[in-house]
Amino acid sequence: MINRFNKNIDTKYFYLTMILMGIGFIIQYSASSALGAAKFKDPGFYMKGHLIRIIIGACCGSLFLFFDHQKLKKIAPMLILTSIILLIITLIYNKIFNRYPAARWLPLFVMNFQTAEFAKLALIIYLAAFIDKRQKKVGNLTETFLPAATVISAIVVLVVIEPDFSFGAVIALISITVMWIGGIKFTHLISFVLSFILFSSLIILSSPYKRERVATFFSNGGDVQNAGYQITQSLITLGNGGFWGRGLGGSIEKNLFLPDPHTDFVFSVTGEEFGFIGAFALLVLFLLIFLRGIQISLKSHDVFTKLLGVGISISIFLNVLFNIGVVCNIFPVTGLPLPFLSYGGSAMIYNFACVGIILNISKKSNLSTKGIF
Amino acid sequence: MPTHNRTIVYKTIAIVSLLCLIWSIIVSKLFLIQVIDSKQYQARCKRQTNYKKPIQANRGLIYDRNGNSLTMDIVKYSFAAHPYLISDKDKMAASLHNDFKKPLSFYKNKLNSDNTFEWLAKDIPESEILSGVNKYKKHSGIAVFKNIRRNYPFTKSCGQLIGFTNIDNVGISGLELEYDSILSGEPGWTMIQKDGLGQFHRRPDMPYKEEIQGNNITLNIDTDFQEILYEELKNSFEKHNADKALGIVINPQNGEILAMASAPAFDPNNPGKYPISDQKNRPITDTFEPGSTFKIVTATAALEENMIQPEDSIDCSKGYIRVGGRNIHDHKKYGKLSFTEVIKNSSNVGTIKVAQKIRKGFVFQYARKFGFGVKSDISFPGETSGILHPLNKWTDLTLSQVSIGHGVSCSVLQLAYAYAAIANGGYLLKPQLVKSISTYDNIVISNSGREVIRRIASQKTMNKMRELLRLTVQSGTGRKAKINGMSIAGKTGTAQKIIDGKYSKTDYIATFAGFFPAKNPRLLCVVMVDNPKNKVHTGGSVAAPVVSNIFKRIYNSSNYIIFQDEEDKLTKNEVKSEDWDDEEKLKKLSLSSVGYASSRPKVFSSNDKIIMPDLKNLSLSKAYGILSRLGFKEIITEGEGIVVSQYPAKKIKTDNETKCILKCKARGNLFD
């Protein structure tokens, strides 16, 4: 059906993401109903909001689906400049109005927009475009590495001081990955990573709230009353589901025991209602989408497209791994949303934009249509 | 493909492999949590989300033989405050003062207290809260507790018999105590889901245990009789300035207890206001020296053992007899008396002479046969066995004393069943208080009927005894129990009380035991008045009129089938025209239950709308019976006697969910 309008679009990637989105919608409704009922006397409150965000995200995604990704290369510097300006505006705006404890959002139409999401996409596009442009001198320190590192550092620092440490770390991680794949010298990256680690340890030590988070992680959820409470509840939620789960709507823990059942811990509710079998299936779905995205990207014809596709595929998958890693207590609490399942507009727009770009890339990739891979 | 492109592919594959490794670690961790350690987490989940909520079982009700409920469960409210949550303290204190009647300062102190919790009022029925329960329920900082409380509509007249329960609905005295395990049922529980805010959610799949409702008990008691008995006892108690007055009405043929009361009584709705001694069901728990009423033992023994005939003459001319160094006197010098006259006039000398003739063995044996000195095994807490000394401790003096009812003691219950044996032709019956026990949905679990303990004497002997007792009322000491047109049999007793181990010259116990109709007795009544302090103190002048009044009122009020016997059939008009010719008295009587038999109020009911009947001037038990038959669930009574005002008013349309209030007034003595 979709092929009638978009010749050669990769239907597998399209349908996999649509299935994920549909599952996400159902789980979101189930997970958020008790919270919505308690906070707004409306079990469907978050479900409705999620639907609006899906629609906005889908519009955004279609924009990228029809927008030739090659043109992104040309507007990349403009995008990166815009994102830096937006991040600065975000900081200033929130300083003035002092609306949230963290200066992460700008009001945009019906929702608050997290400018770092835009910056993340802009940075991936910019890095892909930049490395593509400097293909011949990719190993050069001054002409390739330093300009790229400067841009990355500027954005990461602006995100970290919001403060949003986890988001900054994810941006840095994706950037370094894209640069390494793009051919930037290992030694350059190592020194960059080392200085980044130094920088982040300073940040962690300077803020008691982050020290606590890390300490919580190492104390293995023993401190139920405070920060470890979230993780303890998350594990109880998952474990309560058992192998087969309690069935859709059968979650007990979502009744306000589990904090943020609709955002960061939506996967716990999934695990409780659909059991290990459901959680595993969801993980497989994420993996398939990731691998298909990588495959589409690698089958493209130029360096820019490859790096762009690989970069955004990894960025989505990293969020999946970090979110679920936190939920099952492999990583410390980061506050990263689960793509397509968590409630939140900015991430939804970002994810749809990425899907749009990948699908646009798939139009020109020489993919075989038989089998998933 | 250019080399650069190829390295991009290799490096991408390397990164993807790394991410897949992390992915598989996550999957393994999930497997650990959700499959291997799942049980442990499920247990923790249960611990924090499940709450076992108890479900109270409804306590069974106690009914009289006509189906009137003697107990009622009504909703009462208790109020408490969390002072720190109340903002408008002065306003609230004023409102509390207005509703709960304690001084304003009391509530102000409570509301300004530093404690986090303060009781304001306990067990207030909804009708007394003028500004309504909801006002307090909605007010923040006020906690309202809804409690099911036992209510006793027949207040004092049935209080001692029924007893009462404590705030946990556990029986404390009377039948509520004796049958607690039967009435209470078994509480159940449901598992309830708690959420993170501590709020509860019911889920259909949660385990539960159903409560078992308590069983209902139906008594042989007739509340009409019970009220009559209590009123007459109370009147006598007040008139004679007595210490107490006890009475029992039974059916001598089958042993059913129809009424049982004593004065002074207590209100089981408010037991704390009365001394413990008023809470005992005295006819069962208290002992007394039966005096001359005990002479039936000697008489029965003598007649049954053929040692004497009613016409045999006995010399009582001395007016006293010397036994064991003491003189026992008669009321006056009688001269020569036949045995019939000895009983009729209640001659101590004559009775002792007969007792000496038949010797102590028989007197003791017959006393035992009549049930004295042993418990009747009626199911009631605190039953007394009375005292009958063992034969080997008897002296000649003991024989003489026991034969005239001194040196022995018994309960009113024991005395009543001893007389019942004479009335029914020689059978000692087991007292039957409970008619049946049934489940809350009216499935009968157990039924009780006539139970014979033993045969005391032959029909022939008992016929003679009945005749002796009839003559006693006809022309002997029991004349005051006589009712024209009715053949009543009975025996008086006047015992001197033992004060500090000696027989008192001033304190007496007046007793009368009587039954009617004399030939085929259907009703037996024993009344004992303890220490009447006015001039008259004998059983004949104090207790006999009480029994007479009780018989008259029961006879006239009753639609009870006990009087259907042909040979004793008397029309009610006969009784009325002969005895109560006084127009005024008749009018007064019609206020009591007497008038009820002929003019049962008509009850209209259409659909679920009920038109309130006129209950004014009816006895409480009649009015209550009408209301409960109309299906009213909550009937509040105040006082006892006849209804003086009712809510809702007569002819008002209402439905049976309405709370009814009956205000009653004591009737006073109808026969003076």
Coordinates of C-alpha atoms in Angstrom, one line a residue, chain A residues 38 131 135 138 177 180-184 224 232-233 235-236 238-243 250-253 255-257 267 271-272 275-276 279-280 283-284 287 290-291 294 298 301-303 306-307 310 314 317-318 321 324-325 328-331, chain B residues 1-2 4-35 37-46 48-50 193-199 201 203 205-206:
Chain A
A38 CA -5.3 9.2 40.3
I131 CA 33.0 13.4 7.6
Q135 CA 36.7 12.0 3.3
V138 CA 39.5 12.1 7.7
T177 CA 30.7 6.1 17.5
W180 CA 35.0 6.1 14.8
I181 CA 33.0 4.4 12.1
G182 CA 33.6 7.4 9.8
G183 CA 37.3 6.9 10.0
I184 CA 38.6 9.4 12.6
V224 CA 14.1 1.1 49.3
T232 CA 13.2 -2.1 43.7
Q233 CA 9.7 -1.5 42.5
L235 CA 12.3 -5.4 39.7
I236 CA 9.2 -6.4 41.8
L238 CA 9.1 -7.4 36.3
G239 CA 9.4 -10.4 38.7
N240 CA 5.7 -10.3 39.4
G241 CA 5.0 -10.9 35.8
G242 CA 6.8 -14.2 35.8
F243 CA 7.2 -16.2 32.6
G250 CA -3.3 -7.1 35.0
S251 CA -0.4 -5.1 36.4
I252 CA -0.7 -4.6 40.1
E253 CA 2.4 -2.5 40.4
N255 CA -1.2 1.2 40.7
L256 CA 1.1 3.9 41.9
F257 CA 3.7 1.6 43.5
F267 CA 8.9 -1.6 30.2
G271 CA 7.1 -7.3 31.7
E272 CA 4.5 -7.6 34.4
G275 CA 5.7 -11.8 31.3
F276 CA 9.2 -12.7 30.2
A279 CA 9.3 -8.6 27.2
F280 CA 11.5 -10.9 25.2
L283 CA 13.2 -6.8 22.8
V284 CA 13.4 -8.9 19.6
L287 CA 16.5 -5.7 17.7
F290 CA 17.7 -1.8 14.6
L291 CA 19.3 -4.5 12.4
I294 CA 21.6 -0.8 9.9
L298 CA 25.0 0.0 4.8
H301 CA 25.7 4.3 -1.9
D302 CA 27.5 7.1 -0.1
V303 CA 29.4 7.7 3.1
K306 CA 25.8 5.3 5.6
L307 CA 26.9 7.3 8.6
V310 CA 23.9 3.9 11.2
I314 CA 22.3 3.3 16.9
F317 CA 18.8 1.3 19.9
L318 CA 21.0 2.9 22.6
L321 CA 19.4 -0.6 25.8
I324 CA 15.7 -1.5 29.7
G325 CA 19.2 -1.8 31.2
C328 CA 16.4 -4.5 35.0
N329 CA 19.1 -2.9 37.1
I330 CA 22.1 -3.3 34.8
F331 CA 22.7 0.5 34.5
Chain B
M1 CA 33.4 -0.7 -3.2
P2 CA 36.0 1.8 -2.0
H4 CA 36.6 3.6 3.1
N5 CA 33.2 2.2 2.6
R6 CA 34.4 -1.2 3.5
T7 CA 35.9 0.0 6.8
I8 CA 32.6 1.7 7.6
V9 CA 30.8 -1.6 7.2
Y10 CA 33.3 -3.5 9.4
K11 CA 33.3 -0.9 12.1
T12 CA 29.5 -0.8 12.0
I13 CA 29.4 -4.6 12.3
A14 CA 31.7 -4.3 15.3
I15 CA 29.6 -1.7 17.0
V16 CA 26.4 -3.7 16.2
S17 CA 28.0 -6.8 17.7
L18 CA 28.8 -4.9 20.9
L19 CA 25.3 -3.6 21.1
C20 CA 23.9 -7.1 20.5
L21 CA 26.1 -8.4 23.3
I22 CA 24.5 -5.8 25.6
W23 CA 21.1 -6.8 24.3
S24 CA 21.7 -10.4 25.2
I25 CA 22.9 -9.5 28.6
I26 CA 19.7 -7.6 29.1
V27 CA 17.7 -10.7 28.0
S28 CA 19.6 -12.9 30.4
K29 CA 19.0 -10.5 33.2
L30 CA 15.3 -10.4 32.4
F31 CA 15.2 -14.2 32.4
L32 CA 16.8 -14.2 35.8
I33 CA 14.3 -11.7 37.2
Q34 CA 11.2 -12.9 35.5
V35 CA 11.7 -16.6 35.5
D37 CA 13.7 -15.2 40.8
S38 CA 10.1 -14.6 39.9
K39 CA 8.6 -16.3 43.0
Q40 CA 10.6 -14.0 45.3
Y41 CA 9.4 -10.9 43.6
Q42 CA 5.8 -12.1 43.5
A43 CA 5.9 -12.6 47.2
R44 CA 7.2 -9.1 47.7
C45 CA 4.5 -7.8 45.5
K46 CA 1.8 -9.5 47.5
Q48 CA 3.1 -4.7 49.6
T49 CA -0.2 -4.8 47.7
N50 CA -2.5 -7.2 49.5
Q193 CA -5.6 -4.7 46.5
K194 CA -3.9 -1.7 47.9
D195 CA -2.3 0.9 45.6
G196 CA 0.8 3.0 46.1
L197 CA -1.2 5.7 47.8
G198 CA -2.7 3.2 50.3
Q199 CA -6.1 3.3 48.5
H201 CA -9.3 -1.7 45.1
R203 CA -10.7 -7.3 42.3
D205 CA -10.0 -12.7 41.2
M206 CA -8.8 -12.1 44.7

